[in-house]
């Protein structure tokens, strides 16, 4: 699968990277938000290099949109790797207490050393990072209890550096700008496009939709059947399925030909607006290939 060359680090992205390095000495821990539907693709491969030995808490946000079976497997996977990880839904819940519990576990040895030196207990300071559309600003607003960070459903909404008190001894530094992912493989771009974390114009829409349909056929055929009133079999060809969806939903041009652009938009709308129910686009097994 060929992927177009995309410049992920224009001036403002490079600035965000520099500011992360500047803020790291000021914090105790990094809260890395990922999309629970794509925990692998929504991880920035440069983050480990940037934070080095700084403790990290992986937050799988939008967990209500993901397949709970796969999310549970990912949490077990990260635990085996020695990472603290937590599944959250910042849209409807305030995860302050479980986040604090996990952060305290990550920092236990550091805090013990500080106590032995006679240092007073101080707030936990965390730097919040994440790629576009993982709900970073939404989480900060939820933790702080009021609207402090801009939110939106388009990549790159967060713009300004802020320092916020979340209560219960937690202070947050909001990373300015977005930390874009580097495409380690073609699948990373496809997965990010499917959930809307990158703009549709960046990748061929037909390829994105075909790969998304192929995944649905293999993993969630019953969801396609329910949504589009179709008989879906494991051996079905995604393009033939596109034709069937187009016919069923009346996505036709004059002369009765399939309006593929409308079918692409229809499928992406249904996927991004959760019309198929909770689903995951990645499994732990993908960690070897993505």
mmCIF file of C-alpha atoms in Angstrom:
data_model
loop_
_atom_site.group_PDB
_atom_site.id
_atom_site.type_symbol
_atom_site.label_atom_id
_atom_site.label_comp_id
_atom_site.label_asym_id
_atom_site.label_seq_id
_atom_site.Cartn_x
_atom_site.Cartn_y
_atom_site.Cartn_z
ATOM 1 C CA UNK A 1 0.000 0.000 0.000
ATOM 2 C CA UNK A 2 1.576 3.304 -1.083
ATOM 3 C CA UNK A 3 1.271 6.278 1.222
ATOM 4 C CA UNK A 4 1.782 9.898 0.180
ATOM 5 C CA UNK A 5 4.635 11.829 1.741
ATOM 6 C CA UNK A 6 3.232 14.031 4.508
ATOM 7 C CA UNK A 7 5.138 16.791 6.290
ATOM 8 C CA UNK A 8 4.184 16.316 9.956
ATOM 9 C CA UNK A 9 6.524 18.907 11.436
ATOM 10 C CA UNK A 10 5.879 22.377 10.084
ATOM 11 C CA UNK A 11 7.008 25.274 12.283
ATOM 12 C CA UNK A 12 4.324 25.069 14.960
ATOM 13 C CA UNK A 13 4.761 21.311 15.375
ATOM 14 C CA UNK A 14 8.517 21.703 15.816
ATOM 15 C CA UNK A 15 7.792 24.389 18.404
ATOM 16 C CA UNK A 16 5.496 22.023 20.313
ATOM 17 C CA UNK A 17 8.247 19.414 20.349
ATOM 18 C CA UNK A 18 10.728 21.953 21.703
ATOM 19 C CA UNK A 19 8.316 23.115 24.409
ATOM 20 C CA UNK A 20 7.727 19.547 25.554
ATOM 21 C CA UNK A 21 11.455 19.238 26.175
ATOM 22 C CA UNK A 22 11.419 22.532 28.065
ATOM 23 C CA UNK A 23 8.481 21.546 30.280
ATOM 24 C CA UNK A 24 9.599 18.017 31.121
ATOM 25 C CA UNK A 25 11.960 19.116 33.938
ATOM 26 C CA UNK A 26 8.992 20.866 35.595
ATOM 27 C CA UNK A 27 6.753 17.790 35.819
ATOM 28 C CA UNK A 28 6.787 14.468 37.638
ATOM 29 C CA UNK A 29 4.915 12.405 35.080
ATOM 30 C CA UNK A 30 3.574 12.475 31.525
ATOM 31 C CA UNK A 31 -0.070 11.667 30.822
ATOM 32 C CA UNK A 32 -0.156 10.280 27.297
ATOM 33 C CA UNK A 33 -3.644 10.156 25.805
ATOM 34 C CA UNK A 34 -4.381 7.589 23.144
ATOM 35 C CA UNK A 35 -7.565 6.627 21.342
ATOM 36 C CA UNK A 36 -8.813 3.360 22.868
ATOM 37 C CA UNK A 37 -9.948 2.209 19.416
ATOM 38 C CA UNK A 38 -6.408 2.520 18.021
ATOM 39 C CA UNK A 39 -3.968 2.387 20.969
ATOM 40 C CA UNK A 40 -1.003 1.619 18.720
ATOM 41 C CA UNK A 41 -1.581 4.084 15.897
ATOM 42 C CA UNK A 42 -2.479 6.927 18.268
ATOM 43 C CA UNK A 43 0.863 6.625 20.086
ATOM 44 C CA UNK A 44 3.605 9.009 19.015
ATOM 45 C CA UNK A 45 6.791 6.989 18.423
ATOM 46 C CA UNK A 46 8.894 10.047 19.287
ATOM 47 C CA UNK A 47 7.389 10.406 22.746
ATOM 48 C CA UNK A 48 9.555 7.737 24.372
ATOM 49 C CA UNK A 49 12.607 9.514 22.987
ATOM 50 C CA UNK A 50 11.385 12.874 24.287
ATOM 51 C CA UNK A 51 10.441 11.845 27.821
ATOM 52 C CA UNK A 52 13.317 9.359 28.300
ATOM 53 C CA UNK A 53 13.143 8.130 31.924
ATOM 54 C CA UNK A 54 10.217 10.327 32.977
ATOM 55 C CA UNK A 55 7.320 8.204 34.350
ATOM 56 C CA UNK A 56 4.421 7.864 31.921
ATOM 57 C CA UNK A 57 0.748 7.010 32.357
ATOM 58 C CA UNK A 58 -1.003 5.762 29.221
ATOM 59 C CA UNK A 59 -4.646 6.868 29.137
ATOM 60 C CA UNK A 60 -6.846 5.030 26.646
ATOM 61 C CA UNK A 61 -9.525 7.649 26.125
ATOM 62 C CA UNK A 62 -12.897 7.164 24.416
ATOM 63 C CA UNK A 63 -13.017 3.687 25.934
ATOM 64 C CA UNK A 64 -16.806 3.686 25.593
ATOM 65 C CA UNK A 65 -16.350 3.687 21.801
ATOM 66 C CA UNK A 66 -13.913 0.761 21.785
ATOM 67 C CA UNK A 67 -14.506 -2.970 22.032
ATOM 68 C CA UNK A 68 -14.165 -3.629 25.784
ATOM 69 C CA UNK A 69 -12.608 -7.044 25.133
ATOM 70 C CA UNK A 70 -9.775 -5.521 23.122
ATOM 71 C CA UNK A 71 -9.301 -2.650 25.567
ATOM 72 C CA UNK A 72 -8.917 -5.124 28.419
ATOM 73 C CA UNK A 73 -6.291 -7.030 26.431
ATOM 74 C CA UNK A 74 -4.368 -3.813 25.765
ATOM 75 C CA UNK A 75 -4.361 -2.897 29.449
ATOM 76 C CA UNK A 76 -2.977 -6.342 30.263
ATOM 77 C CA UNK A 77 -0.432 -5.939 27.461
ATOM 78 C CA UNK A 78 0.854 -2.617 28.817
ATOM 79 C CA UNK A 79 0.965 -4.052 32.323
ATOM 80 C CA UNK A 80 3.221 -6.867 31.086
ATOM 81 C CA UNK A 81 5.498 -4.243 29.541
ATOM 82 C CA UNK A 82 5.710 -2.441 32.876
ATOM 83 C CA UNK A 83 3.581 0.581 31.941
ATOM 84 C CA UNK A 84 0.810 2.073 34.035
ATOM 85 C CA UNK A 85 -2.301 2.294 31.836
ATOM 86 C CA UNK A 86 -5.944 3.175 32.331
ATOM 87 C CA UNK A 87 -9.077 3.139 30.166
ATOM 88 C CA UNK A 88 -11.149 6.310 30.528
ATOM 89 C CA UNK A 89 -14.047 8.190 28.964
ATOM 90 C CA UNK A 90 -13.459 11.884 29.540
ATOM 91 C CA UNK A 91 -16.656 12.901 27.725
ATOM 92 C CA UNK A 92 -19.039 11.611 30.393
ATOM 93 C CA UNK A 93 -16.891 10.723 33.404
ATOM 94 C CA UNK A 94 -14.354 12.447 35.635
ATOM 95 C CA UNK A 95 -11.423 10.028 35.931
ATOM 96 C CA UNK A 96 -9.497 12.148 38.451
ATOM 97 C CA UNK A 97 -9.369 9.568 41.266
ATOM 98 C CA UNK A 98 -8.283 6.552 39.162
ATOM 99 C CA UNK A 99 -5.747 8.726 37.323
ATOM 100 C CA UNK A 100 -4.333 9.935 40.628
ATOM 101 C CA UNK A 101 -4.130 6.369 41.937
ATOM 102 C CA UNK A 102 -2.176 5.257 38.876
ATOM 103 C CA UNK A 103 0.075 8.317 38.981
ATOM 104 C CA UNK A 104 0.893 7.717 42.642
ATOM 105 C CA UNK A 105 1.853 4.120 41.850
ATOM 106 C CA UNK A 106 4.163 5.315 39.087
ATOM 107 C CA UNK A 107 5.779 7.880 41.376
ATOM 108 C CA UNK A 108 5.888 5.815 44.582
ATOM 109 C CA UNK A 109 9.648 5.228 44.581
ATOM 110 C CA UNK A 110 10.427 8.864 43.723
ATOM 111 C CA UNK A 111 8.142 10.164 46.466
ATOM 112 C CA UNK A 112 9.663 7.744 48.960
ATOM 113 C CA UNK A 113 13.135 9.096 48.200
ATOM 114 C CA UNK A 114 11.882 12.660 48.644
ATOM 115 C CA UNK A 115 10.305 11.774 52.003
ATOM 116 C CA UNK A 116 13.565 10.242 53.237
ATOM 117 C CA UNK A 117 15.315 13.490 52.381
ATOM 118 C CA UNK A 118 12.814 15.346 54.546
ATOM 119 C CA UNK A 119 11.056 17.001 51.616
ATOM 120 C CA UNK A 120 7.439 18.033 52.137
ATOM 121 C CA UNK A 121 4.735 16.323 50.113
ATOM 122 C CA UNK A 122 3.889 18.420 47.083
ATOM 123 C CA UNK A 123 1.335 18.281 44.265
ATOM 124 C CA UNK A 124 1.856 15.842 41.427
ATOM 125 C CA UNK A 125 2.673 17.752 38.277
ATOM 126 C CA UNK A 126 1.773 16.175 34.950
ATOM 127 C CA UNK A 127 2.326 17.122 31.332
ATOM 128 C CA UNK A 128 -0.642 16.144 29.164
ATOM 129 C CA UNK A 129 0.201 15.106 25.600
ATOM 130 C CA UNK A 130 -1.682 13.470 22.779
ATOM 131 C CA UNK A 131 -2.211 13.455 19.047
ATOM 132 C CA UNK A 132 -5.194 15.299 17.516
ATOM 133 C CA UNK A 133 -8.737 14.317 18.414
ATOM 134 C CA UNK A 134 -7.938 11.992 21.323
ATOM 135 C CA UNK A 135 -9.784 14.276 23.753
ATOM 136 C CA UNK A 136 -6.858 16.012 25.440
ATOM 137 C CA UNK A 137 -8.606 19.339 26.044
ATOM 138 C CA UNK A 138 -11.771 17.507 27.004
ATOM 139 C CA UNK A 139 -9.901 15.540 29.663
ATOM 140 C CA UNK A 140 -8.236 18.652 31.071
ATOM 141 C CA UNK A 141 -11.578 20.441 31.308
ATOM 142 C CA UNK A 142 -13.088 17.429 33.047
ATOM 143 C CA UNK A 143 -10.251 17.182 35.576
ATOM 144 C CA UNK A 144 -10.155 20.899 36.278
ATOM 145 C CA UNK A 145 -13.940 21.114 36.550
ATOM 146 C CA UNK A 146 -14.447 24.005 34.170
ATOM 147 C CA UNK A 147 -13.662 24.986 30.607
ATOM 148 C CA UNK A 148 -9.980 25.905 30.547
ATOM 149 C CA UNK A 149 -8.768 24.378 27.291
ATOM 150 C CA UNK A 150 -10.319 24.742 23.853
ATOM 151 C CA UNK A 151 -12.128 21.697 22.542
ATOM 152 C CA UNK A 152 -13.246 20.686 19.100
ATOM 153 C CA UNK A 153 -13.706 17.753 16.777
ATOM 154 C CA UNK A 154 -11.050 18.744 14.294
ATOM 155 C CA UNK A 155 -7.322 18.040 14.534
ATOM 156 C CA UNK A 156 -5.212 20.734 16.130
ATOM 157 C CA UNK A 157 -7.691 22.692 18.247
ATOM 158 C CA UNK A 158 -5.473 23.121 21.331
ATOM 159 C CA UNK A 159 -3.192 26.129 20.824
ATOM 160 C CA UNK A 160 -1.990 27.753 24.048
ATOM 161 C CA UNK A 161 0.288 26.694 26.898
ATOM 162 C CA UNK A 162 -1.565 26.595 30.237
ATOM 163 C CA UNK A 163 -0.811 25.519 33.805
ATOM 164 C CA UNK A 164 -3.865 24.261 35.699
ATOM 165 C CA UNK A 165 -4.796 22.964 39.134
ATOM 166 C CA UNK A 166 -7.018 19.898 38.945
ATOM 167 C CA UNK A 167 -7.492 19.501 42.697
ATOM 168 C CA UNK A 168 -6.638 16.562 44.961
ATOM 169 C CA UNK A 169 -2.979 17.467 44.678
ATOM 170 C CA UNK A 170 -2.753 17.278 40.880
ATOM 171 C CA UNK A 171 -1.469 20.045 38.625
ATOM 172 C CA UNK A 172 -1.504 19.882 34.838
ATOM 173 C CA UNK A 173 0.559 21.447 32.110
ATOM 174 C CA UNK A 174 -1.236 21.420 28.785
ATOM 175 C CA UNK A 175 1.092 20.836 25.864
ATOM 176 C CA UNK A 176 0.746 23.681 23.331
ATOM 177 C CA UNK A 177 -0.230 22.620 19.880
ATOM 178 C CA UNK A 178 -0.551 19.008 18.848
ATOM 179 C CA UNK A 179 1.997 16.238 18.838
ATOM 180 C CA UNK A 180 1.574 14.631 15.445
ATOM 181 C CA UNK A 181 2.354 10.985 14.840
ATOM 182 C CA UNK A 182 4.990 9.736 12.471
ATOM 183 C CA UNK A 183 3.685 7.078 10.124
ATOM 184 C CA UNK A 184 5.636 3.948 11.008
ATOM 185 C CA UNK A 185 3.503 2.016 8.508
ATOM 186 C CA UNK A 186 0.677 2.550 6.057
ATOM 187 C CA UNK A 187 -1.761 1.074 8.569
ATOM 188 C CA UNK A 188 -1.102 3.859 11.054
ATOM 189 C CA UNK A 189 -2.329 6.446 8.564
ATOM 190 C CA UNK A 190 -5.351 4.340 7.645
ATOM 191 C CA UNK A 191 -6.379 3.880 11.271
ATOM 192 C CA UNK A 192 -5.937 7.557 12.112
ATOM 193 C CA UNK A 193 -8.005 8.513 9.079
ATOM 194 C CA UNK A 194 -10.785 6.062 9.936
ATOM 195 C CA UNK A 195 -11.379 7.605 13.373
ATOM 196 C CA UNK A 196 -10.945 11.169 12.076
ATOM 197 C CA UNK A 197 -7.645 12.040 13.756
ATOM 198 C CA UNK A 198 -6.222 13.374 10.498
ATOM 199 C CA UNK A 199 -7.913 15.303 7.726
ATOM 200 C CA UNK A 200 -9.599 13.292 4.997
ATOM 201 C CA UNK A 201 -7.652 15.181 2.336
ATOM 202 C CA UNK A 202 -4.345 13.670 3.470
ATOM 203 C CA UNK A 203 -4.990 10.111 2.281
ATOM 204 C CA UNK A 204 -6.880 8.503 -0.623
ATOM 205 C CA UNK A 205 -10.435 8.193 0.684
ATOM 206 C CA UNK A 206 -11.183 5.050 -1.305
ATOM 207 C CA UNK A 207 -8.203 3.211 0.213
ATOM 208 C CA UNK A 208 -9.150 4.302 3.729
ATOM 209 C CA UNK A 209 -12.737 3.096 3.333
ATOM 210 C CA UNK A 210 -11.822 -0.185 1.634
ATOM 211 C CA UNK A 211 -9.391 -1.066 4.421
ATOM 212 C CA UNK A 212 -11.977 -0.079 7.020
ATOM 213 C CA UNK A 213 -14.595 -2.267 5.379
ATOM 214 C CA UNK A 214 -12.153 -5.160 5.131
ATOM 215 C CA UNK A 215 -11.539 -4.928 8.888
ATOM 216 C CA UNK A 216 -15.260 -4.791 9.606
ATOM 217 C CA UNK A 217 -15.912 -7.824 7.404
ATOM 218 C CA UNK A 218 -13.300 -9.834 9.280
ATOM 219 C CA UNK A 219 -14.026 -8.645 12.823
ATOM 220 C CA UNK A 220 -17.542 -7.223 12.997
ATOM 221 C CA UNK A 221 -19.590 -8.600 10.089
ATOM 222 C CA UNK A 222 -22.779 -8.603 12.158
ATOM 223 C CA UNK A 223 -22.465 -4.835 12.681
ATOM 224 C CA UNK A 224 -22.390 -4.253 8.922
ATOM 225 C CA UNK A 225 -25.367 -6.544 8.494
ATOM 226 C CA UNK A 226 -27.390 -4.688 11.122
ATOM 227 C CA UNK A 227 -26.507 -1.231 9.867
ATOM 228 C CA UNK A 228 -26.981 -1.769 6.139
ATOM 229 C CA UNK A 229 -29.400 -4.712 6.099
ATOM 230 C CA UNK A 230 -26.965 -6.872 4.135
ATOM 231 C CA UNK A 231 -25.769 -10.446 4.256
ATOM 232 C CA UNK A 232 -22.050 -10.185 5.027
ATOM 233 C CA UNK A 233 -19.687 -13.141 4.654
ATOM 234 C CA UNK A 234 -16.015 -13.432 5.572
ATOM 235 C CA UNK A 235 -15.050 -13.947 1.938
ATOM 236 C CA UNK A 236 -16.896 -10.838 0.725
ATOM 237 C CA UNK A 237 -14.946 -8.347 -1.351
ATOM 238 C CA UNK A 238 -15.006 -4.800 0.104
ATOM 239 C CA UNK A 239 -15.654 -3.229 -3.291
ATOM 240 C CA UNK A 240 -18.652 -5.489 -3.886
ATOM 241 C CA UNK A 241 -19.875 -4.526 -0.437
ATOM 242 C CA UNK A 242 -19.510 -0.852 -1.342
ATOM 243 C CA UNK A 243 -21.762 -1.488 -4.337
ATOM 244 C CA UNK A 244 -24.338 -3.221 -2.143
ATOM 245 C CA UNK A 245 -24.321 -0.378 0.395
ATOM 246 C CA UNK A 246 -24.678 2.163 -2.401
ATOM 247 C CA UNK A 247 -27.669 0.330 -3.847
ATOM 248 C CA UNK A 248 -29.273 -0.152 -0.448
ATOM 249 C CA UNK A 249 -28.861 3.466 0.602
ATOM 250 C CA UNK A 250 -29.644 5.026 -2.761
ATOM 251 C CA UNK A 251 -26.173 6.466 -3.296
ATOM 252 C CA UNK A 252 -26.587 6.556 -7.067
ATOM 253 C CA UNK A 253 -25.640 8.816 -9.941
ATOM 254 C CA UNK A 254 -27.852 9.474 -12.930
ATOM 255 C CA UNK A 255 -28.040 6.273 -14.904
ATOM 256 C CA UNK A 256 -28.013 4.126 -11.787
ATOM 257 C CA UNK A 257 -24.244 4.038 -11.292
ATOM 258 C CA UNK A 258 -22.876 3.906 -7.754
ATOM 259 C CA UNK A 259 -21.871 7.280 -6.323
ATOM 260 C CA UNK A 260 -18.773 6.002 -4.546
ATOM 261 C CA UNK A 261 -17.918 9.360 -3.009
ATOM 262 C CA UNK A 262 -21.267 9.352 -1.189
ATOM 263 C CA UNK A 263 -20.772 5.747 -0.073
ATOM 264 C CA UNK A 264 -17.305 6.584 1.277
ATOM 265 C CA UNK A 265 -18.710 9.519 3.241
ATOM 266 C CA UNK A 266 -21.625 7.443 4.489
ATOM 267 C CA UNK A 267 -19.391 4.682 5.837
ATOM 268 C CA UNK A 268 -16.967 7.104 7.475
ATOM 269 C CA UNK A 269 -19.840 9.040 9.035
ATOM 270 C CA UNK A 270 -21.317 5.845 10.470
ATOM 271 C CA UNK A 271 -17.946 4.702 11.800
ATOM 272 C CA UNK A 272 -16.990 8.038 13.339
ATOM 273 C CA UNK A 273 -20.441 8.642 14.812
ATOM 274 C CA UNK A 274 -20.536 5.208 16.426
ATOM 275 C CA UNK A 275 -23.410 3.786 14.390
ATOM 276 C CA UNK A 276 -21.742 0.358 14.495
ATOM 277 C CA UNK A 277 -21.516 0.310 18.278
ATOM 278 C CA UNK A 278 -18.263 -0.016 20.249
ATOM 279 C CA UNK A 279 -15.447 -1.433 18.137
ATOM 280 C CA UNK A 280 -11.664 -1.503 17.998
ATOM 281 C CA UNK A 281 -9.564 -1.202 14.864
ATOM 282 C CA UNK A 282 -6.459 -2.741 16.437
ATOM 283 C CA UNK A 283 -5.621 -5.767 18.544
ATOM 284 C CA UNK A 284 -2.650 -6.593 20.741
ATOM 285 C CA UNK A 285 -1.421 -8.928 17.997
ATOM 286 C CA UNK A 286 -1.002 -5.864 15.762
ATOM 287 C CA UNK A 287 1.764 -4.605 18.060
ATOM 288 C CA UNK A 288 4.152 -6.786 16.079
ATOM 289 C CA UNK A 289 3.197 -5.382 12.697
ATOM 290 C CA UNK A 290 2.215 -1.722 13.156
#
